[in-house]
Coordinates of C-alpha atoms in Angstrom, one line a residue:
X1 CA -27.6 -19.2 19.1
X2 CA -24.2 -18.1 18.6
X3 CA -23.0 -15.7 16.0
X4 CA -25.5 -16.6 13.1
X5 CA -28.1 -15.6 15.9
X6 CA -27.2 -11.7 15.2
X7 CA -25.9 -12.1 12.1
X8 CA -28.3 -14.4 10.0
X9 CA -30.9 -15.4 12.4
X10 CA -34.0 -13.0 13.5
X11 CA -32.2 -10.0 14.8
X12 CA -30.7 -10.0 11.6
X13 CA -33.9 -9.5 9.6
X14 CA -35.4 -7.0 12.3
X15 CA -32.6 -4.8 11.7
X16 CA -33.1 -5.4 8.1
X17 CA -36.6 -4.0 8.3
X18 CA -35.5 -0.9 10.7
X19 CA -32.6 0.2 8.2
X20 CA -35.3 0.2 5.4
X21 CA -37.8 1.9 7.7
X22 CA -35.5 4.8 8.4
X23 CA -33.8 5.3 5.4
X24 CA -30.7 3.7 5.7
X25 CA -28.4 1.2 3.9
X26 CA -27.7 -1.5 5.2
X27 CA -29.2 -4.6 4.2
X28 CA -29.6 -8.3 5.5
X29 CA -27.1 -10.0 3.2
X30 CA -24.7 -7.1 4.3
X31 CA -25.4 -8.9 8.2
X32 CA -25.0 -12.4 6.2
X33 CA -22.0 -11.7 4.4
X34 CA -20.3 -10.7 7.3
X35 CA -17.1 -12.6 8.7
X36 CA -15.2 -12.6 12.0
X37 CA -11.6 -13.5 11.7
X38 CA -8.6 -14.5 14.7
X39 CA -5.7 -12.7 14.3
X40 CA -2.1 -13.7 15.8
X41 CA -1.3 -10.7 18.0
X42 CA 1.9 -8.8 17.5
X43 CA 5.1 -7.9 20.1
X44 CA 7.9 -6.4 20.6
X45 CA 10.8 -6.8 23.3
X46 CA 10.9 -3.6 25.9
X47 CA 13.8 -4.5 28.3
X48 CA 13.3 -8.0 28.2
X49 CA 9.7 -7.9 28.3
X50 CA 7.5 -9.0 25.1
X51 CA 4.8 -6.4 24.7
X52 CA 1.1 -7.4 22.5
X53 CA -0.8 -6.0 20.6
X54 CA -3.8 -6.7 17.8
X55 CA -2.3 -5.4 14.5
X56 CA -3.8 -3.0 12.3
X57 CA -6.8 -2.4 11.5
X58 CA -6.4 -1.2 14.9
X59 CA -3.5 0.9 16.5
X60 CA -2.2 -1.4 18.9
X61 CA 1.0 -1.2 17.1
X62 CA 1.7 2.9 17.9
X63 CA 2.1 1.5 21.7
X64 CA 5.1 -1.1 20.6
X65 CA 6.2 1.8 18.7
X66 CA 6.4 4.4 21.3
X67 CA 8.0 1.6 23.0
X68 CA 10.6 1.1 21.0
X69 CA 12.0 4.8 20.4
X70 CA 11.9 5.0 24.2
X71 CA 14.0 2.2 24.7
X72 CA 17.3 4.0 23.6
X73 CA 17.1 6.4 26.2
X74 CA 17.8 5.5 29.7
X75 CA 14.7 6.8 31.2
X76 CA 15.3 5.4 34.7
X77 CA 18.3 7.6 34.9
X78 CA 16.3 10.7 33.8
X79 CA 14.2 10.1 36.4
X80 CA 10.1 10.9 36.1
X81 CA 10.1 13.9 37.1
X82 CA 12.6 15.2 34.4
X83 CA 11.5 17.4 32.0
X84 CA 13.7 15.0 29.2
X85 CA 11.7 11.8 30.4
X86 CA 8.9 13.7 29.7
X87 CA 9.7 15.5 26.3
X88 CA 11.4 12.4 25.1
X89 CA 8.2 9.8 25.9
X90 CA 6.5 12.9 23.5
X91 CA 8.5 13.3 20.5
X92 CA 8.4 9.4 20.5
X93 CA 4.3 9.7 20.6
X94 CA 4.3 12.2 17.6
X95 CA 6.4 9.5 15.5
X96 CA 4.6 6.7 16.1
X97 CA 1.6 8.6 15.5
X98 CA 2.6 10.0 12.1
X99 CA 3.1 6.4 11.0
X100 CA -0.2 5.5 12.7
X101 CA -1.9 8.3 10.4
X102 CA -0.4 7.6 7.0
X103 CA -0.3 3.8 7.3
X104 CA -2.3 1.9 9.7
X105 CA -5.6 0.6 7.7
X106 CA -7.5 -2.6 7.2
X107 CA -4.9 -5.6 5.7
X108 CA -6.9 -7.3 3.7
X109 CA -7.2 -3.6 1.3
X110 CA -3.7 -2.0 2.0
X111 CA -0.7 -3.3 2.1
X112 CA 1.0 -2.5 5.6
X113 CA 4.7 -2.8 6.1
X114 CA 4.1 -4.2 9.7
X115 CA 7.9 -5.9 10.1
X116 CA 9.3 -2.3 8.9
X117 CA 6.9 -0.7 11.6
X118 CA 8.1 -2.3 14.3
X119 CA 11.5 -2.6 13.4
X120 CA 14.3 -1.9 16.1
X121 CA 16.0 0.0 13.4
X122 CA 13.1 2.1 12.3
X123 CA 12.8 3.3 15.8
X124 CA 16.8 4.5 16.0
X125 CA 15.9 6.2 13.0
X126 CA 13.3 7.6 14.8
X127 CA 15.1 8.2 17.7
X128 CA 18.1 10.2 15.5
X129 CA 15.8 12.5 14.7
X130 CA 14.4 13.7 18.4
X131 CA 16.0 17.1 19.5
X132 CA 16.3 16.7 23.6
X133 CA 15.8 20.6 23.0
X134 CA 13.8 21.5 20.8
X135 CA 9.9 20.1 20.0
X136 CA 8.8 18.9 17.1
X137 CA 6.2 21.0 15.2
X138 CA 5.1 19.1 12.1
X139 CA 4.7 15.5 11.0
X140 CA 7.8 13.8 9.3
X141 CA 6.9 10.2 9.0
X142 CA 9.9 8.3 7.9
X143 CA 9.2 6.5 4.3
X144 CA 9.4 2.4 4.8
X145 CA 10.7 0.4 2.3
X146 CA 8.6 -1.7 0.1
X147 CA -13.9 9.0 26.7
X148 CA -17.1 7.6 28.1
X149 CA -18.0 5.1 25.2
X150 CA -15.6 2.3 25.6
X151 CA -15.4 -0.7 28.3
X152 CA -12.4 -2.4 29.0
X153 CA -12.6 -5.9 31.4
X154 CA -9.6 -8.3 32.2
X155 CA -10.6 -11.6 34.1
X156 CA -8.1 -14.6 35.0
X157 CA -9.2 -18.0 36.3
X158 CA -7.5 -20.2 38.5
X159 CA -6.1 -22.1 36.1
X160 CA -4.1 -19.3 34.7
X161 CA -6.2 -18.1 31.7
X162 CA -6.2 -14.3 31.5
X163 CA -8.7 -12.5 28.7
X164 CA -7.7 -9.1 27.5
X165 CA -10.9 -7.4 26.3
X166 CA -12.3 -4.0 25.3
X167 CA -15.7 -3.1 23.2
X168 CA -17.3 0.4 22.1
X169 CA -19.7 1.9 20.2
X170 CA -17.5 4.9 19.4
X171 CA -18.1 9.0 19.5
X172 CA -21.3 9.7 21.1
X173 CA -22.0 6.2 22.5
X174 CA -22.5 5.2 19.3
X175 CA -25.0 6.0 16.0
X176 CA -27.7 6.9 18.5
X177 CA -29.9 4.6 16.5
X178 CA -31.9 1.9 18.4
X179 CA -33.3 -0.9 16.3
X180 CA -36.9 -1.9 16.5
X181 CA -38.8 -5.2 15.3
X182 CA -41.6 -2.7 13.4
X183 CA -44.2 -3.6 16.3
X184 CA -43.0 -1.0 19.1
X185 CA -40.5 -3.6 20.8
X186 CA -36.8 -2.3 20.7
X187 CA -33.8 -4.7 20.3
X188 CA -32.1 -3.3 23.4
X189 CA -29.0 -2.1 21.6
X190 CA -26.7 0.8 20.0
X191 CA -25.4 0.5 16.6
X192 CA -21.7 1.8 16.5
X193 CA -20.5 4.7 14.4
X194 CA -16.7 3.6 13.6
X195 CA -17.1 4.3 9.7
X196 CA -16.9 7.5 11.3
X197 CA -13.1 6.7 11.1
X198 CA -12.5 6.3 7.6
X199 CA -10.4 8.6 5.3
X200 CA -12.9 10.0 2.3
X201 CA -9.2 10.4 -0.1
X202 CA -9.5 7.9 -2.2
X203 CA -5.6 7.3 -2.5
X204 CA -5.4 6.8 1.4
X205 CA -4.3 3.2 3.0
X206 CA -7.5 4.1 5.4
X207 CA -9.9 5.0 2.4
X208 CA -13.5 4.3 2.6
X209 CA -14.9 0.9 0.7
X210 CA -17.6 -1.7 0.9
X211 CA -16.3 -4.5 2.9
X212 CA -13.4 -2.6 4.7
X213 CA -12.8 -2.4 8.0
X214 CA -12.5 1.4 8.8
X215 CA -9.1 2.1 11.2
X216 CA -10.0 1.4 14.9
X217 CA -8.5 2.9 18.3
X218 CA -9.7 0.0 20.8
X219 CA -6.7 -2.4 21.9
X220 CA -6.3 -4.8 24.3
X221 CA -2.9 -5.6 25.6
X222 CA -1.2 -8.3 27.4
X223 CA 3.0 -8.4 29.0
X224 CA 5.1 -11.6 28.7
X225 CA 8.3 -12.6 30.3
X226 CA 10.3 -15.2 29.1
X227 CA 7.3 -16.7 27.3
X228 CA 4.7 -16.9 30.6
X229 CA 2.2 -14.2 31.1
X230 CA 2.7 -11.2 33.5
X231 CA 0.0 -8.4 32.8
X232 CA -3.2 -8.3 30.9
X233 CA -4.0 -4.8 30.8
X234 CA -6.0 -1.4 28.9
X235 CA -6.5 1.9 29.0
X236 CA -9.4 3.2 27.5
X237 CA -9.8 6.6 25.3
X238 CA -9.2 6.9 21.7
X239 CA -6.3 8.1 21.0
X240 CA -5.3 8.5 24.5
X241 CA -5.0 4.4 24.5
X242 CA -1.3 3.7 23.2
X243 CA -0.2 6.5 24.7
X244 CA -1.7 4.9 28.1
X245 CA -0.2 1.9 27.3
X246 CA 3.1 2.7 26.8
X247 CA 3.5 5.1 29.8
X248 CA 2.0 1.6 31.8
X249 CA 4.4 -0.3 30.5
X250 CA 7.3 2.2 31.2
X251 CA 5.9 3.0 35.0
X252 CA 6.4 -0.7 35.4
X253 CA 9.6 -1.8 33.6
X254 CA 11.7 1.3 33.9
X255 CA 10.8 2.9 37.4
X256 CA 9.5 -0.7 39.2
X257 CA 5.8 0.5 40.0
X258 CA 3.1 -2.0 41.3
X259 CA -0.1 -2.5 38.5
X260 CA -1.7 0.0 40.8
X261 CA 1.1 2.4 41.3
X262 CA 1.8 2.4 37.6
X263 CA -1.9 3.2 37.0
X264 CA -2.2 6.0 39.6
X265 CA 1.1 7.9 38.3
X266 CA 0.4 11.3 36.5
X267 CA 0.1 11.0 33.1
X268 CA 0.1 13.1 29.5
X269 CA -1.9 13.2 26.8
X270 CA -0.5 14.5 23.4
X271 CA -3.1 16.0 21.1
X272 CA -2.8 17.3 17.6
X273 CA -1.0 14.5 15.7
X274 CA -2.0 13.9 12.0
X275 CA -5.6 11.4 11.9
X276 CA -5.6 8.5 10.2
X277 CA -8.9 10.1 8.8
X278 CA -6.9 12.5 7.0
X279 CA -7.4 16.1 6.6
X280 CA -4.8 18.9 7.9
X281 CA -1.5 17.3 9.2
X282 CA 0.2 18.5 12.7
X283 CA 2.2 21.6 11.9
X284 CA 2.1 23.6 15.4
X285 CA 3.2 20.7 17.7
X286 CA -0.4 20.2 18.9
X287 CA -0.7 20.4 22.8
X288 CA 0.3 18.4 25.3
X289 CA -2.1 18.2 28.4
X290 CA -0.7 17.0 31.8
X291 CA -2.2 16.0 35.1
X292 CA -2.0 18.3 38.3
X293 CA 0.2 15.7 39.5
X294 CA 3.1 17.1 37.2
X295 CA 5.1 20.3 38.8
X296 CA 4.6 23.6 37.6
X297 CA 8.4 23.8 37.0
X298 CA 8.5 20.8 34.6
X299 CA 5.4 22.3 32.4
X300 CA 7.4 25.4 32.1
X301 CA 10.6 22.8 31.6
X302 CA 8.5 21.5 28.1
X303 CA 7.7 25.0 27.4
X304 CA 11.1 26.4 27.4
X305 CA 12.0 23.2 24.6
X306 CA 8.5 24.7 22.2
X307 CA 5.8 22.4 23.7
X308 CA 2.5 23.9 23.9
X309 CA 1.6 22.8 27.6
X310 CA -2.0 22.8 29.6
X311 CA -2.9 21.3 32.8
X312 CA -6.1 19.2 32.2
X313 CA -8.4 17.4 33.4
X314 CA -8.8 15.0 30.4
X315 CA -8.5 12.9 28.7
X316 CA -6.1 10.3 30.0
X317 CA -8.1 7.3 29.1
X318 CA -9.2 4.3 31.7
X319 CA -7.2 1.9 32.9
X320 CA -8.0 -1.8 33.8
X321 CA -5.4 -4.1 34.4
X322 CA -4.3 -8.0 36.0
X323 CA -0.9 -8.9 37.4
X324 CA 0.0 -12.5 37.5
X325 CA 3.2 -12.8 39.7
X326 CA 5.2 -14.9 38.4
X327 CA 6.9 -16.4 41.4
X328 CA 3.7 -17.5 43.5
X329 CA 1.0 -17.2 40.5
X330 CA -1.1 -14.9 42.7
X331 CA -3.0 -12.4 41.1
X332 CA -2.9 -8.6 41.6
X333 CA -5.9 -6.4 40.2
X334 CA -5.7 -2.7 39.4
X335 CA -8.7 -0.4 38.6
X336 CA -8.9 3.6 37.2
X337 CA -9.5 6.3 39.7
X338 CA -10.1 8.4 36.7
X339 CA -13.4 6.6 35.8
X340 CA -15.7 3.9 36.8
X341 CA -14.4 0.6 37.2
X342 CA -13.5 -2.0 39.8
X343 CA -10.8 -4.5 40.9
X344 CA -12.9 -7.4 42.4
X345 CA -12.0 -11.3 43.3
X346 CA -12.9 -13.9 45.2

């Protein structure tokens, strides 16, 4: 029955009656009123290759950001298993992040200065400010003018559509609440718990209000060359997932890595940044967590330059991902050893 099936149609009014059974708010018009929306996707140009994302609410956009601070440097020459690759790709992650916390937020409520974001010359601003010796310790967001509850899935047909896609339910697989039609029969789903990710101050661009789409962390991705498609691509984990993307993209642009190769590669995970849900901002650097796959010599490298450095297991998200090649139109799939997933054709 399409859409109005969940959202109007009998579902809708089951859930209706379990909200009021238990307590809780939401009502049927609330299902009614709601509306879906397409959004145009948003790029930027990494070493000739165009980059999208899904703008904000979501933080797509900290990926393309990441992207473009690092594209000053010449990472290839540094070389991956340089500590400055590595401290560099960092800094770069705490500035997109500071911009992710004070300004990414639902459109339609705040006014976000998207063009300014993902500016080439925001990002050498950004870039001006990176000491290849020292870490940064606290957030100093430039002013602008004016884990195991996420999917991701990738499919391509042979006619050369590709689908980007990734769904959750959030923290804790979701609410932990399971509707019920009032006679014993359940509806056989989770509702999701991303209000969760609201900011409760008032004067924030991410602040709490009927009808508002709360900030998100899921993001889909795609990679375009010279306007035909390349990689459709994603790599689940909260905060973990522009991080992921970026380091992708970089694997496979800068240092010439295969889509499995590029997924396989150790990665980081930078911790501690400033949330987009407000409260304390980052003022000790927060921690960066590296695979076992990283020398002991560069941790102590990162160290030496004031990075507070573990070696973890986790968190360094999920990845998915479909290579189109664009000389024979043959398709390469890549799947996670980190978690469960699969690369499967036929």
């Amino acid at each position: 029955g399409g859409r109005d099936a969940f959202y109007k149609g009998p579902l809708a009014k089951a859930m209706d009656g379990y909200f009021k059974r238990i307590g809780a708010a939401h009502r049927y018009e609330d299902f009614a009123a709601h509306k879906s929306e397409w959004v145009e996707p948003v790029s930027t140009n990494y070493r000739g290759y165009d980059v999208w994302e899904i703008p904000p609410n979501g933080q797509g956009i900290a990926a393309l950001q990441i992207l473009n601070i690092l594209e000053g440097y010449d990472l290839k020459a540094m070389g991956r298993g340089s500590a400055d690759f590595w401290h560099v790709f960092i800094e770069a992650k705490k500035r997109a992040f500071a911009d992710r916390a004070k300004y990414y937020a639902d459109p339609a409520f705040a006014k976000i200065p998207l063009k300014e974001l993902l500016s080439k010359e925001r990002a050498e601003k950004q870039r001006a400010s990176i000491d290849l010796g020292k870490a940064t310790l606290a957030d100093a967001p430039l002013p602008v003018d004016g884990g195991a509850d996420t999917i991701y899935m990738t499919v391509a047909d042979k006619d050369g559509m590709m689908v980007s896609l990734i769904q959750s339910n959030y923290r804790g697989m979701g609410s932990g609440l399971v509707a019920d039609d009032g006679k014993g029969k359940t509806l056989g789903f989770m509702f999701q718990d991303r209000g969760a990710q609201f900011s409760l101050d008032a004067k924030h661009a991410n602040a709490y209000a009927p009808g508002k789409r709360p900030f998100h962390t899921i993001i889909p991705a795609f990679m375009t060359k010279d306007g035909k498609p390349l990689l459709s691509f994603g790599v689940m984990g909260g905060a973990m997932q522009p991080q992921g993307h970026a380091q992708i993209v970089v694997n496979m642009v800068d240092f010439g890595m295969g889509v499995q190769a590029a997924g396989d590669a150790a990665r980081f995970h930078h911790d501690g940044s400033t949330d987009p849900e407000g409260g304390a901002g980052m003022t000790d650097g927060g921690v960066v967590e590296i695979e076992t796959g990283v020398p002991a010599a560069l941790a102590d490298d990162l160290r030496k330059r004031g990075h507070s450095v573990k070696y973890s297991v986790g968190p360094y998200g999920g990845y998915q991902a479909i290579w189109r090649d664009p000389e024979t139109g043959v398709y390469w799939g890549a799947s996670e050893f980190r978690k469960d997933g699969q690369a499967a054709g036929y």
